[in-house]
GROMACS .gro file of C-alpha atoms in nm:
model
  504
    1MET     CA    1   0.096   1.514   0.973
    2ASN     CA    2  -0.152   1.352   1.204
    3ILE     CA    3  -0.231   0.964   1.182
    4ILE     CA    4  -0.536   0.897   0.975
    5GLU     CA    5  -0.723   0.595   1.077
    6VAL     CA    6  -0.991   0.432   0.865
    7ASN     CA    7  -1.205   0.160   1.042
    8THR     CA    8  -1.528   0.122   0.821
    9ALA     CA    9  -1.618   0.143   0.465
   10ASP     CA   10  -1.903   0.381   0.545
   11LYS     CA   11  -1.767   0.653   0.282
   12TYR     CA   12  -1.840   0.391   0.016
   13LYS     CA   13  -2.222   0.341   0.115
   14LYS     CA   14  -2.353   0.578  -0.119
   15TYR     CA   15  -2.216   0.409  -0.423
   16THR     CA   16  -2.445   0.119  -0.408
   17ASP     CA   17  -2.786   0.014  -0.266
   18GLU     CA   18  -2.819  -0.071   0.106
   19GLU     CA   19  -2.903  -0.434   0.056
   20THR     CA   20  -2.593  -0.482  -0.159
   21PHE     CA   21  -2.371  -0.291   0.075
   22ASN     CA   22  -2.492  -0.514   0.378
   23LYS     CA   23  -2.403  -0.828   0.192
   24ILE     CA   24  -2.045  -0.725   0.176
   25VAL     CA   25  -1.915  -0.908   0.485
   26GLU     CA   26  -1.567  -0.999   0.597
   27TYR     CA   27  -1.474  -1.362   0.672
   28PRO     CA   28  -1.172  -1.475   0.896
   29SER     CA   29  -0.992  -1.662   0.615
   30ILE     CA   30  -1.036  -1.772   0.263
   31SER     CA   31  -1.131  -2.119   0.371
   32SER     CA   32  -1.428  -1.991   0.546
   33MET     CA   33  -1.508  -1.759   0.252
   34TRP     CA   34  -1.512  -2.054   0.026
   35GLN     CA   35  -1.754  -2.243   0.232
   36ASN     CA   36  -2.000  -1.960   0.198
   37CYS     CA   37  -1.947  -1.944  -0.164
   38LEU     CA   38  -2.046  -2.325  -0.192
   39LYS     CA   39  -2.346  -2.254   0.024
   40GLU     CA   40  -2.482  -1.952  -0.163
   41TYR     CA   41  -2.353  -2.020  -0.528
   42SER     CA   42  -2.285  -2.399  -0.558
   43ASP     CA   43  -2.471  -2.457  -0.880
   44LEU     CA   44  -2.390  -2.110  -1.037
   45ALA     CA   45  -2.128  -2.085  -1.310
   46ALA     CA   46  -1.798  -1.970  -1.175
   47ILE     CA   47  -1.527  -2.021  -1.438
   48GLU     CA   48  -1.517  -2.025  -1.801
   49ASP     CA   49  -1.197  -2.165  -1.957
   50ASN     CA   50  -1.089  -2.322  -2.284
   51GLY     CA   51  -1.445  -2.390  -2.402
   52SER     CA   52  -1.569  -2.547  -2.080
   53SER     CA   53  -1.793  -2.412  -1.798
   54TYR     CA   54  -1.742  -2.493  -1.432
   55THR     CA   55  -1.959  -2.429  -1.137
   56TYR     CA   56  -1.856  -2.348  -0.786
   57LYS     CA   57  -1.940  -2.707  -0.697
   58ASP     CA   58  -1.708  -2.826  -0.991
   59ILE     CA   59  -1.425  -2.625  -0.845
   60GLU     CA   60  -1.487  -2.784  -0.494
   61LYS     CA   61  -1.479  -3.130  -0.650
   62SER     CA   62  -1.152  -3.084  -0.816
   63ALA     CA   63  -1.021  -2.902  -0.506
   64ALA     CA   64  -1.124  -3.181  -0.269
   65LYS     CA   65  -0.922  -3.422  -0.451
   66MET     CA   66  -0.623  -3.190  -0.440
   67ARG     CA   67  -0.669  -3.125  -0.076
   68ALA     CA   68  -0.662  -3.510   0.006
   69LYS     CA   69  -0.324  -3.529  -0.188
   70ILE     CA   70  -0.176  -3.218  -0.017
   71LEU     CA   71  -0.283  -3.335   0.337
   72ASP     CA   72  -0.126  -3.675   0.250
   73ILE     CA   73   0.199  -3.505   0.168
   74THR     CA   74   0.212  -3.265   0.451
   75LYS     CA   75   0.053  -3.500   0.717
   76GLY     CA   76  -0.186  -3.220   0.808
   77GLU     CA   77   0.085  -2.975   0.881
   78LYS     CA   78   0.055  -2.617   0.758
   79ARG     CA   79   0.323  -2.608   0.486
   80ARG     CA   80   0.406  -2.410   0.184
   81ILE     CA   81   0.305  -2.554  -0.151
   82ALA     CA   82   0.414  -2.403  -0.479
   83ILE     CA   83   0.172  -2.377  -0.764
   84LEU     CA   84   0.287  -2.354  -1.137
   85ALA     CA   85   0.015  -2.301  -1.391
   86PRO     CA   86  -0.088  -2.051  -1.663
   87ASN     CA   87  -0.424  -1.869  -1.606
   88SER     CA   88  -0.667  -2.164  -1.625
   89TYR     CA   89  -0.929  -2.368  -1.436
   90SER     CA   90  -0.632  -2.582  -1.319
   91PHE     CA   91  -0.482  -2.278  -1.134
   92VAL     CA   92  -0.816  -2.187  -0.984
   93ALA     CA   93  -0.869  -2.543  -0.850
   94GLY     CA   94  -0.512  -2.597  -0.732
   95PHE     CA   95  -0.512  -2.250  -0.556
   96ILE     CA   96  -0.837  -2.309  -0.363
   97ALA     CA   97  -0.712  -2.659  -0.265
   98ILE     CA   98  -0.387  -2.528  -0.115
   99VAL     CA   99  -0.540  -2.227   0.082
  100THR     CA  100  -0.828  -2.437   0.209
  101THR     CA  101  -0.591  -2.701   0.376
  102GLY     CA  102  -0.442  -2.422   0.573
  103CYS     CA  103  -0.125  -2.420   0.371
  104ALA     CA  104   0.021  -2.126   0.187
  105ALA     CA  105   0.039  -2.115  -0.201
  106ILE     CA  106   0.380  -2.000  -0.348
  107ILE     CA  107   0.268  -1.870  -0.676
  108LEU     CA  108   0.524  -1.923  -0.943
  109PRO     CA  109   0.486  -1.695  -1.242
  110ALA     CA  110   0.403  -1.917  -1.546
  111HIS     CA  111   0.700  -1.784  -1.756
  112LEU     CA  112   0.971  -1.916  -1.519
  113ASP     CA  113   1.211  -2.174  -1.657
  114GLU     CA  114   1.285  -2.508  -1.477
  115ARG     CA  115   1.584  -2.375  -1.292
  116SER     CA  116   1.392  -2.081  -1.156
  117VAL     CA  117   1.103  -2.298  -1.054
  118PHE     CA  118   1.346  -2.546  -0.876
  119GLY     CA  119   1.530  -2.252  -0.715
  120CYS     CA  120   1.202  -2.092  -0.585
  121CYS     CA  121   1.063  -2.415  -0.442
  122MET     CA  122   1.395  -2.487  -0.253
  123LYS     CA  123   1.450  -2.110  -0.125
  124TYR     CA  124   1.078  -2.067  -0.008
  125GLY     CA  125   1.041  -2.421   0.150
  126ALA     CA  126   0.781  -2.575  -0.077
  127ALA     CA  127   0.663  -2.907   0.061
  128ALA     CA  128   0.520  -3.001  -0.299
  129LEU     CA  129   0.476  -2.849  -0.635
  130LEU     CA  130   0.128  -2.844  -0.795
  131PHE     CA  131   0.142  -2.811  -1.169
  132ALA     CA  132  -0.087  -2.785  -1.473
  133LYS     CA  133  -0.018  -3.015  -1.769
  134GLU     CA  134   0.102  -2.704  -1.979
  135SER     CA  135   0.380  -2.648  -1.737
  136GLU     CA  136   0.488  -3.010  -1.679
  137GLU     CA  137   0.817  -2.962  -1.870
  138LYS     CA  138   0.933  -2.710  -1.609
  139THR     CA  139   0.910  -2.935  -1.320
  140SER     CA  140   1.185  -3.191  -1.385
  141ILE     CA  141   1.447  -3.042  -1.169
  142ALA     CA  142   1.220  -2.982  -0.891
  143ALA     CA  143   1.076  -3.324  -0.907
  144SER     CA  144   1.419  -3.469  -0.789
  145LYS     CA  145   1.383  -3.287  -0.472
  146ILE     CA  146   1.010  -3.264  -0.364
  147GLN     CA  147   0.677  -3.424  -0.481
  148THR     CA  148   0.516  -3.283  -0.770
  149VAL     CA  149   0.144  -3.327  -0.834
  150LEU     CA  150  -0.068  -3.289  -1.157
  151ILE     CA  151  -0.351  -3.077  -1.069
  152SER     CA  152  -0.600  -3.232  -1.333
  153GLU     CA  153  -0.513  -3.590  -1.243
  154GLU     CA  154  -0.825  -3.776  -1.109
  155TYR     CA  155  -0.724  -3.886  -0.751
  156GLU     CA  156  -0.957  -4.098  -0.574
  157ALA     CA  157  -0.967  -3.968  -0.224
  158GLU     CA  158  -1.135  -3.637  -0.132
  159ALA     CA  159  -1.089  -3.409   0.177
  160GLU     CA  160  -1.308  -3.132   0.304
  161ALA     CA  161  -1.179  -2.762   0.366
  162VAL     CA  162  -1.033  -2.713   0.706
  163GLU     CA  163  -1.062  -2.427   0.960
  164VAL     CA  164  -0.793  -2.170   0.889
  165ASN     CA  165  -0.671  -1.896   1.130
  166PRO     CA  166  -0.672  -1.539   1.000
  167GLU     CA  167  -0.298  -1.505   1.089
  168ASP     CA  168  -0.200  -1.823   0.896
  169GLU     CA  169   0.002  -1.778   0.579
  170CYS     CA  170  -0.214  -1.777   0.272
  171VAL     CA  171   0.010  -1.670  -0.021
  172LEU     CA  172   0.368  -1.585  -0.125
  173MET     CA  173   0.353  -1.335  -0.410
  174PHE     CA  174   0.659  -1.203  -0.600
  175THR     CA  175   0.707  -0.823  -0.607
  176SER     CA  176   0.976  -0.568  -0.694
  177GLY     CA  177   0.856  -0.385  -0.370
  178THR     CA  178   0.999  -0.042  -0.299
  179THR     CA  179   1.346  -0.123  -0.376
  180GLY     CA  180   1.319  -0.280  -0.731
  181LYS     CA  181   1.472  -0.629  -0.621
  182SER     CA  182   1.225  -0.920  -0.662
  183LYS     CA  183   1.121  -1.084  -0.351
  184ALA     CA  184   0.835  -1.282  -0.206
  185ALA     CA  185   0.571  -1.094   0.023
  186ILE     CA  186   0.401  -1.327   0.265
  187LEU     CA  187   0.032  -1.240   0.292
  188ASN     CA  188  -0.178  -1.398   0.563
  189ASN     CA  189  -0.550  -1.506   0.532
  190ARG     CA  190  -0.684  -1.188   0.696
  191ALA     CA  191  -0.486  -0.977   0.451
  192VAL     CA  192  -0.610  -1.168   0.136
  193MET     CA  193  -0.960  -1.165   0.269
  194LEU     CA  194  -0.963  -0.792   0.326
  195GLY     CA  195  -0.824  -0.741  -0.030
  196THR     CA  196  -1.098  -0.943  -0.172
  197VAL     CA  197  -1.369  -0.763   0.012
  198ASN     CA  198  -1.236  -0.418  -0.068
  199GLY     CA  199  -1.279  -0.508  -0.441
  200CYS     CA  200  -1.649  -0.484  -0.365
  201TYR     CA  201  -1.674  -0.116  -0.276
  202GLY     CA  202  -1.734   0.180  -0.479
  203TYR     CA  203  -1.958   0.078  -0.766
  204LYS     CA  204  -2.326  -0.025  -0.810
  205ASP     CA  205  -2.352  -0.378  -0.940
  206VAL     CA  206  -2.135  -0.602  -0.722
  207PHE     CA  207  -2.267  -0.950  -0.704
  208ASN     CA  208  -2.355  -1.208  -0.973
  209GLN     CA  209  -2.140  -1.019  -1.255
  210ARG     CA  210  -1.937  -1.142  -1.548
  211TYR     CA  211  -1.570  -1.096  -1.508
  212ILE     CA  212  -1.306  -1.147  -1.778
  213LEU     CA  213  -0.932  -1.235  -1.675
  214VAL     CA  214  -0.666  -1.090  -1.869
  215LEU     CA  215  -0.419  -1.012  -1.608
  216PRO     CA  216  -0.163  -1.296  -1.493
  217LEU     CA  217  -0.289  -1.465  -1.162
  218SER     CA  218   0.080  -1.457  -1.049
  219HIS     CA  219   0.013  -1.071  -1.005
  220VAL     CA  220  -0.155  -0.962  -0.700
  221PHE     CA  221  -0.397  -0.730  -0.899
  222GLY     CA  222  -0.509  -1.040  -1.101
  223LEU     CA  223  -0.521  -1.295  -0.802
  224ILE     CA  224  -0.719  -1.086  -0.546
  225ARG     CA  225  -0.903  -0.818  -0.730
  226ASN     CA  226  -1.001  -1.026  -1.048
  227LEU     CA  227  -1.007  -1.398  -0.926
  228MET     CA  228  -1.093  -1.372  -0.555
  229THR     CA  229  -1.347  -1.087  -0.569
  230SER     CA  230  -1.510  -1.264  -0.876
  231LEU     CA  231  -1.562  -1.582  -0.658
  232TYR     CA  232  -1.662  -1.387  -0.338
  233THR     CA  233  -1.944  -1.213  -0.532
  234GLY     CA  234  -2.090  -1.545  -0.698
  235SER     CA  235  -1.981  -1.396  -1.031
  236ASP     CA  236  -1.876  -1.594  -1.352
  237LEU     CA  237  -1.511  -1.541  -1.474
  238LEU     CA  238  -1.396  -1.601  -1.823
  239ILE     CA  239  -1.036  -1.676  -1.850
  240CYS     CA  240  -0.880  -1.527  -2.157
  241ARG     CA  241  -0.599  -1.752  -2.242
  242ASP     CA  242  -0.448  -1.530  -2.517
  243ASN     CA  243  -0.494  -1.162  -2.493
  244LYS     CA  244  -0.497  -1.152  -2.873
  245ASN     CA  245  -0.839  -1.305  -2.845
  246MET     CA  246  -0.971  -1.078  -2.580
  247PHE     CA  247  -1.229  -0.891  -2.801
  248ARG     CA  248  -1.341  -1.219  -2.964
  249ASP     CA  249  -1.390  -1.353  -2.602
  250ILE     CA  250  -1.580  -1.024  -2.505
  251ALA     CA  251  -1.814  -1.051  -2.786
  252VAL     CA  252  -1.917  -1.401  -2.685
  253PHE     CA  253  -1.906  -1.392  -2.312
  254LYS     CA  254  -2.044  -1.025  -2.266
  255PRO     CA  255  -1.862  -0.937  -1.951
  256THR     CA  256  -1.974  -0.659  -1.717
  257ILE     CA  257  -1.650  -0.591  -1.532
  258LEU     CA  258  -1.302  -0.561  -1.650
  259VAL     CA  259  -1.000  -0.545  -1.423
  260ALA     CA  260  -0.698  -0.413  -1.621
  261VAL     CA  261  -0.391  -0.198  -1.638
  262PRO     CA  262  -0.417   0.145  -1.813
  263ALA     CA  263  -0.210   0.035  -2.130
  264LEU     CA  264  -0.475  -0.229  -2.195
  265VAL     CA  265  -0.767   0.014  -2.136
  266GLU     CA  266  -0.595   0.276  -2.358
  267MET     CA  267  -0.563   0.024  -2.645
  268SER     CA  268  -0.921  -0.081  -2.612
  269LEU     CA  269  -1.037   0.281  -2.654
  270THR     CA  270  -0.812   0.324  -2.959
  271LEU     CA  271  -0.964   0.031  -3.122
  272SER     CA  272  -1.310   0.128  -3.031
  273ARG     CA  273  -1.255   0.452  -3.217
  274GLN     CA  274  -1.097   0.292  -3.503
  275PHE     CA  275  -1.384   0.046  -3.578
  276ASN     CA  276  -1.645   0.308  -3.445
  277LYS     CA  277  -1.779   0.065  -3.190
  278ASN     CA  278  -1.753  -0.007  -2.822
  279MET     CA  279  -1.488  -0.304  -2.840
  280LEU     CA  280  -1.563  -0.394  -2.479
  281GLY     CA  281  -1.923  -0.469  -2.545
  282ALA     CA  282  -2.261  -0.306  -2.461
  283ASP     CA  283  -2.285  -0.509  -2.139
  284MET     CA  284  -1.956  -0.364  -1.994
  285LYS     CA  285  -2.025  -0.126  -1.708
  286THR     CA  286  -1.720  -0.105  -1.476
  287ILE     CA  287  -1.346  -0.097  -1.544
  288ILE     CA  288  -1.120  -0.149  -1.238
  289CYS     CA  289  -0.793   0.015  -1.347
  290GLY     CA  290  -0.466   0.029  -1.153
  291ALA     CA  291  -0.105  -0.091  -1.138
  292ALA     CA  292  -0.008   0.232  -1.293
  293ALA     CA  293  -0.141   0.597  -1.322
  294VAL     CA  294  -0.481   0.621  -1.484
  295ALA     CA  295  -0.510   0.933  -1.732
  296PRO     CA  296  -0.816   1.134  -1.658
  297TYR     CA  297  -0.869   1.125  -2.034
  298LEU     CA  298  -0.966   0.759  -2.021
  299ILE     CA  299  -1.215   0.816  -1.753
  300LYS     CA  300  -1.379   1.088  -1.941
  301GLU     CA  301  -1.375   0.895  -2.284
  302TYR     CA  302  -1.527   0.588  -2.147
  303ASP     CA  303  -1.799   0.768  -1.964
  304LYS     CA  304  -1.926   0.839  -2.332
  305TYR     CA  305  -1.974   0.468  -2.364
  306GLY     CA  306  -2.153   0.446  -2.045
  307ILE     CA  307  -1.850   0.268  -1.883
  308ARG     CA  308  -1.740   0.377  -1.544
  309VAL     CA  309  -1.362   0.371  -1.485
  310CYS     CA  310  -1.260   0.326  -1.130
  311PRO     CA  311  -0.885   0.400  -1.065
  312GLY     CA  312  -0.715   0.239  -0.756
  313TYR     CA  313  -0.401   0.217  -0.560
  314GLY     CA  314  -0.230  -0.083  -0.408
  315LEU     CA  315   0.074  -0.292  -0.341
  316THR     CA  316   0.166  -0.638  -0.335
  317GLU     CA  317   0.253  -0.585   0.030
  318SER     CA  318  -0.099  -0.451   0.111
  319ALA     CA  319  -0.282  -0.749  -0.051
  320ASN     CA  320  -0.342  -0.528  -0.347
  321LEU     CA  321  -0.600  -0.265  -0.251
  322VAL     CA  322  -0.518   0.048  -0.040
  323SER     CA  323  -0.786   0.288  -0.194
  324GLY     CA  324  -1.030   0.297  -0.480
  325ASN     CA  325  -1.182   0.586  -0.670
  326PRO     CA  326  -1.553   0.599  -0.717
  327GLU     CA  327  -1.552   0.967  -0.816
  328GLY     CA  328  -1.346   0.930  -1.137
  329LEU     CA  329  -1.516   1.212  -1.322
  330THR     CA  330  -1.493   1.464  -1.033
  331LYS     CA  331  -1.165   1.351  -0.888
  332SER     CA  332  -1.001   1.233  -1.191
  333GLU     CA  333  -0.654   1.245  -1.068
  334SER     CA  334  -0.701   1.079  -0.731
  335VAL     CA  335  -0.658   0.717  -0.644
  336GLY     CA  336  -0.947   0.735  -0.420
  337ILE     CA  337  -1.083   0.674  -0.084
  338PRO     CA  338  -0.884   0.457   0.171
  339TYR     CA  339  -1.034   0.112   0.236
  340PRO     CA  340  -1.106   0.006   0.595
  341HIS     CA  341  -0.871  -0.145   0.865
  342GLN     CA  342  -0.582   0.087   0.786
  343LYS     CA  343  -0.387   0.374   0.942
  344PHE     CA  344  -0.198   0.629   0.729
  345GLN     CA  345   0.053   0.896   0.796
  346ILE     CA  346   0.270   1.095   0.576
  347VAL     CA  347   0.638   1.134   0.665
  348ASP     CA  348   0.862   1.374   0.448
  349GLY     CA  349   0.585   1.328   0.172
  350GLU     CA  350   0.610   0.952   0.184
  351LEU     CA  351   0.300   0.750   0.261
  352TRP     CA  352   0.341   0.509   0.560
  353ILE     CA  353   0.073   0.227   0.629
  354LYS     CA  354  -0.030   0.006   0.909
  355GLY     CA  355  -0.317  -0.226   0.868
  356ASP     CA  356  -0.487  -0.571   0.883
  357ASN     CA  357  -0.427  -0.602   0.499
  358MET     CA  358  -0.045  -0.565   0.532
  359MET     CA  359   0.200  -0.843   0.462
  360ASN     CA  360   0.374  -1.050   0.740
  361GLY     CA  361   0.700  -0.955   0.582
  362TYR     CA  362   0.910  -1.076   0.304
  363ALA     CA  363   1.018  -1.437   0.288
  364ASP     CA  364   1.377  -1.350   0.169
  365ASP     CA  365   1.628  -1.312   0.427
  366ASP     CA  366   1.824  -1.047   0.232
  367ALA     CA  367   1.531  -0.828   0.166
  368GLU     CA  368   1.550  -0.470   0.277
  369ASN     CA  369   1.340  -0.392   0.577
  370PRO     CA  370   1.051  -0.169   0.453
  371TYR     CA  371   0.926  -0.094   0.805
  372GLU     CA  372   0.994   0.173   1.077
  373ASP     CA  373   0.831   0.164   1.405
  374GLY     CA  374   0.573  -0.098   1.265
  375TRP     CA  375   0.481   0.136   0.977
  376PHE     CA  376   0.517   0.010   0.623
  377LYS     CA  377   0.694   0.262   0.410
  378THR     CA  378   0.555   0.260   0.065
  379GLY     CA  379   0.799   0.458  -0.126
  380ASP     CA  380   0.509   0.662  -0.270
  381LEU     CA  381   0.501   1.042  -0.236
  382VAL     CA  382   0.131   1.131  -0.178
  383ARG     CA  383  -0.120   1.403  -0.057
  384PHE     CA  384  -0.485   1.392   0.083
  385ASP     CA  385  -0.737   1.649  -0.033
  386GLU     CA  386  -0.987   1.807   0.198
  387ASP     CA  387  -1.250   1.537   0.110
  388GLY     CA  388  -1.001   1.260   0.215
  389PHE     CA  389  -0.917   1.143  -0.142
  390LEU     CA  390  -0.556   1.027  -0.176
  391TYR     CA  391  -0.322   1.143  -0.466
  392ILE     CA  392   0.007   1.002  -0.585
  393THR     CA  393   0.262   1.261  -0.668
  394GLY     CA  394   0.567   1.068  -0.729
  395ARG     CA  395   0.798   0.778  -0.601
  396CYS     CA  396   1.074   0.840  -0.352
  397LYS     CA  397   1.332   0.649  -0.567
  398GLU     CA  398   1.246   0.832  -0.882
  399ILE     CA  399   1.310   1.182  -0.736
  400ILE     CA  400   1.568   1.375  -0.940
  401VAL     CA  401   1.797   1.591  -0.737
  402LEU     CA  402   1.931   1.898  -0.949
  403SER     CA  403   2.266   2.053  -0.912
  404ASN     CA  404   2.118   2.340  -0.724
  405GLY     CA  405   1.978   2.100  -0.459
  406GLU     CA  406   1.604   2.112  -0.571
  407ASN     CA  407   1.405   1.794  -0.577
  408VAL     CA  408   1.184   1.710  -0.881
  409SER     CA  409   0.922   1.438  -0.893
  410PRO     CA  410   0.898   1.312  -1.261
  411GLN     CA  411   0.550   1.159  -1.195
  412GLU     CA  412   0.422   1.499  -1.080
  413LEU     CA  413   0.541   1.673  -1.404
  414GLU     CA  414   0.411   1.396  -1.621
  415ALA     CA  415   0.071   1.423  -1.465
  416ALA     CA  416   0.055   1.785  -1.585
  417PHE     CA  417   0.176   1.695  -1.949
  418ASN     CA  418  -0.073   1.399  -1.953
  419ARG     CA  419  -0.355   1.630  -1.912
  420LEU     CA  420  -0.331   1.717  -2.264
  421PRO     CA  421  -0.579   1.497  -2.451
  422PHE     CA  422  -0.340   1.417  -2.728
  423ILE     CA  423  -0.068   1.283  -2.480
  424GLN     CA  424  -0.105   0.909  -2.414
  425ASP     CA  425   0.206   0.877  -2.198
  426SER     CA  426   0.515   1.068  -2.111
  427GLN     CA  427   0.846   1.027  -1.922
  428VAL     CA  428   1.040   1.303  -1.749
  429TYR     CA  429   1.431   1.224  -1.688
  430GLU     CA  430   1.751   1.370  -1.624
  431ASP     CA  431   1.974   1.408  -1.927
  432VAL     CA  432   2.334   1.515  -1.985
  433LEU     CA  433   2.449   1.746  -2.262
  434GLU     CA  434   2.777   1.713  -2.443
  435SER     CA  435   2.883   2.023  -2.225
  436GLY     CA  436   2.822   1.800  -1.917
  437GLU     CA  437   2.531   2.019  -1.813
  438HIS     CA  438   2.253   1.814  -1.646
  439ILE     CA  439   1.901   1.902  -1.777
  440LEU     CA  440   1.535   1.779  -1.746
  441ALA     CA  441   1.411   1.607  -2.060
  442LEU     CA  442   1.066   1.502  -2.167
  443GLU     CA  443   0.954   1.224  -2.411
  444VAL     CA  444   0.584   1.167  -2.497
  445VAL     CA  445   0.388   0.914  -2.678
  446PRO     CA  446   0.095   1.085  -2.872
  447ARG     CA  447  -0.262   0.963  -2.920
  448LYS     CA  448  -0.299   0.988  -3.303
  449ALA     CA  449  -0.676   0.980  -3.285
  450GLU     CA  450  -0.684   1.316  -3.104
  451LEU     CA  451  -0.465   1.458  -3.381
  452LYS     CA  452  -0.667   1.353  -3.687
  453ASP     CA  453  -0.769   1.704  -3.785
  454ILE     CA  454  -0.410   1.835  -3.786
  455PRO     CA  455  -0.206   1.760  -4.099
  456SER     CA  456   0.049   1.486  -4.039
  457ASP     CA  457   0.341   1.717  -4.128
  458GLU     CA  458   0.236   1.962  -3.873
  459GLN     CA  459   0.151   1.742  -3.572
  460GLU     CA  460   0.493   1.735  -3.407
  461ALA     CA  461   0.522   2.103  -3.425
  462PHE     CA  462   0.163   2.138  -3.279
  463ILE     CA  463   0.245   1.895  -2.993
  464ILE     CA  464   0.581   2.062  -2.897
  465GLU     CA  465   0.416   2.394  -2.887
  466GLU     CA  466   0.138   2.270  -2.655
  467LEU     CA  467   0.376   2.099  -2.430
  468LYS     CA  468   0.578   2.414  -2.401
  469LYS     CA  469   0.273   2.607  -2.285
  470VAL     CA  470   0.243   2.354  -2.004
  471ASN     CA  471   0.613   2.374  -1.940
  472ARG     CA  472   0.608   2.733  -1.886
  473GLU     CA  473   0.346   2.701  -1.605
  474ALA     CA  474   0.584   2.490  -1.397
  475LEU     CA  475   0.823   2.648  -1.158
  476PRO     CA  476   1.153   2.748  -1.313
  477TYR     CA  477   1.357   2.456  -1.181
  478GLN     CA  478   1.101   2.207  -1.287
  479ARG     CA  479   1.096   2.306  -1.660
  480VAL     CA  480   1.213   2.054  -1.908
  481SER     CA  481   1.490   2.182  -2.156
  482ARG     CA  482   1.435   1.913  -2.423
  483ILE     CA  483   1.111   1.764  -2.574
  484ILE     CA  484   1.090   1.460  -2.788
  485VAL     CA  485   0.787   1.316  -2.963
  486ARG     CA  486   0.814   0.946  -3.012
  487ASP     CA  487   0.674   0.741  -3.275
  488SER     CA  488   0.668   0.422  -3.054
  489ASP     CA  489   0.562   0.329  -2.714
  490PHE     CA  490   0.801   0.320  -2.423
  491GLU     CA  491   0.959  -0.011  -2.304
  492ARG     CA  492   0.726  -0.161  -2.040
  493SER     CA  493   0.747  -0.408  -1.762
  494PRO     CA  494   0.548  -0.730  -1.751
  495SER     CA  495   0.286  -0.552  -1.558
  496MET     CA  496   0.268  -0.285  -1.842
  497LYS     CA  497   0.449  -0.019  -1.637
  498ILE     CA  498   0.675   0.216  -1.820
  499VAL     CA  499   1.040   0.114  -1.773
  500ARG     CA  500   1.213   0.425  -1.658
  501TYR     CA  501   1.550   0.541  -1.784
  502LYS     CA  502   1.827   0.500  -1.541
  503LYS     CA  503   1.946   0.806  -1.369
  504CYS     CA  504   2.233   0.996  -1.474
   0.00000   0.00000   0.00000
């Protein structure tokens, strides 16, 4: 396939007004972006956390004290600084402090134990560890080797943000990448800045919104699309400390934008139907949904509530955002239009990317090289349609090779079964019969709300019969030989993706 090069965001112009579109500008670094935020939004509310409200000016005051401490430790050198904090104001202030000194933030997932915290600090060369009070007990081992700094402590000195080069490291984020082995992707300032700006394309109301944060800030989707785009747009972000309280927080805060994974969006819809009210609130207008496949059903059902669901696609290695779909209702199975400053080619069905949003590489010496001739190999099987919309059809590592040599993409088959409105999730996998014969099997999780008019003792038979109809439409070698209707959800990863069964 020929190389596709995307240099501008012009295809997104029609989805908002001209004035708003022209306000979406790129900065060379997060530090320069932050200076503009202080100029434009200084006295506006920026963060709501644990009952307190903080303006952009408040964040800067906290960050200025942290910057002085960091610069004292690093002697002005651009070093790596680890940060350990749950989703909180402390995380926001600490992260802004680190990246506006020209240092790179090693974002440690809040669930790590003290040995893992120490190991990561040593492995990735942290000059210091910034931590929130809630995480203090996990810093004891690291404190024996490097300086540890409590983010909320009132240090006397302050320091201004420094100029940062676009190529300077900005953040190290952990990812399983394309091979499944955990590693740290190094994203420079230009990449993070582009990811932040790309989050502004494809919907009408962009600036001065009300966001709610339910994703972990140690995940690229939460950090860049949720936090950074919120700050960039002068929006107010409510940090939901406990997802069990999400709907209570929504009722009080009245957010306009939700950034979430499909499993959470599905749960919200189920509860909305159960209680016969929109659980996301009357002010909610846009759901940015990613990190896993978004069912067309969700897009259609939320439209009935006046909420637009925008699916997207990205990787940690691409600073989160590769494409976004502003045409969910008409292109419901697509992950959207590519964002600017990227080049694409498809090699043997796999998407390869070059772009200013791509990582510098992995910080792990033993990490598998995902590049070939400068192209990042995503591991995703894709296609483009005639309008330039991107579709994910599977994962290279998940391909099932049958005994007859045919290749089967489970994700492609699952998409067909998931079009049935009463199928919430599915998994196609290779199974082995007692005879030793290898077959394709299917397990599904039904949507109970869509089956309410069918007697409970007849529901399973109905589901299986409808699945068989879909199955018969597949090519002979793609057809499943066993169908199982589950009464519980699949096991899921921390990012809410379905954990796939191991290959036979």
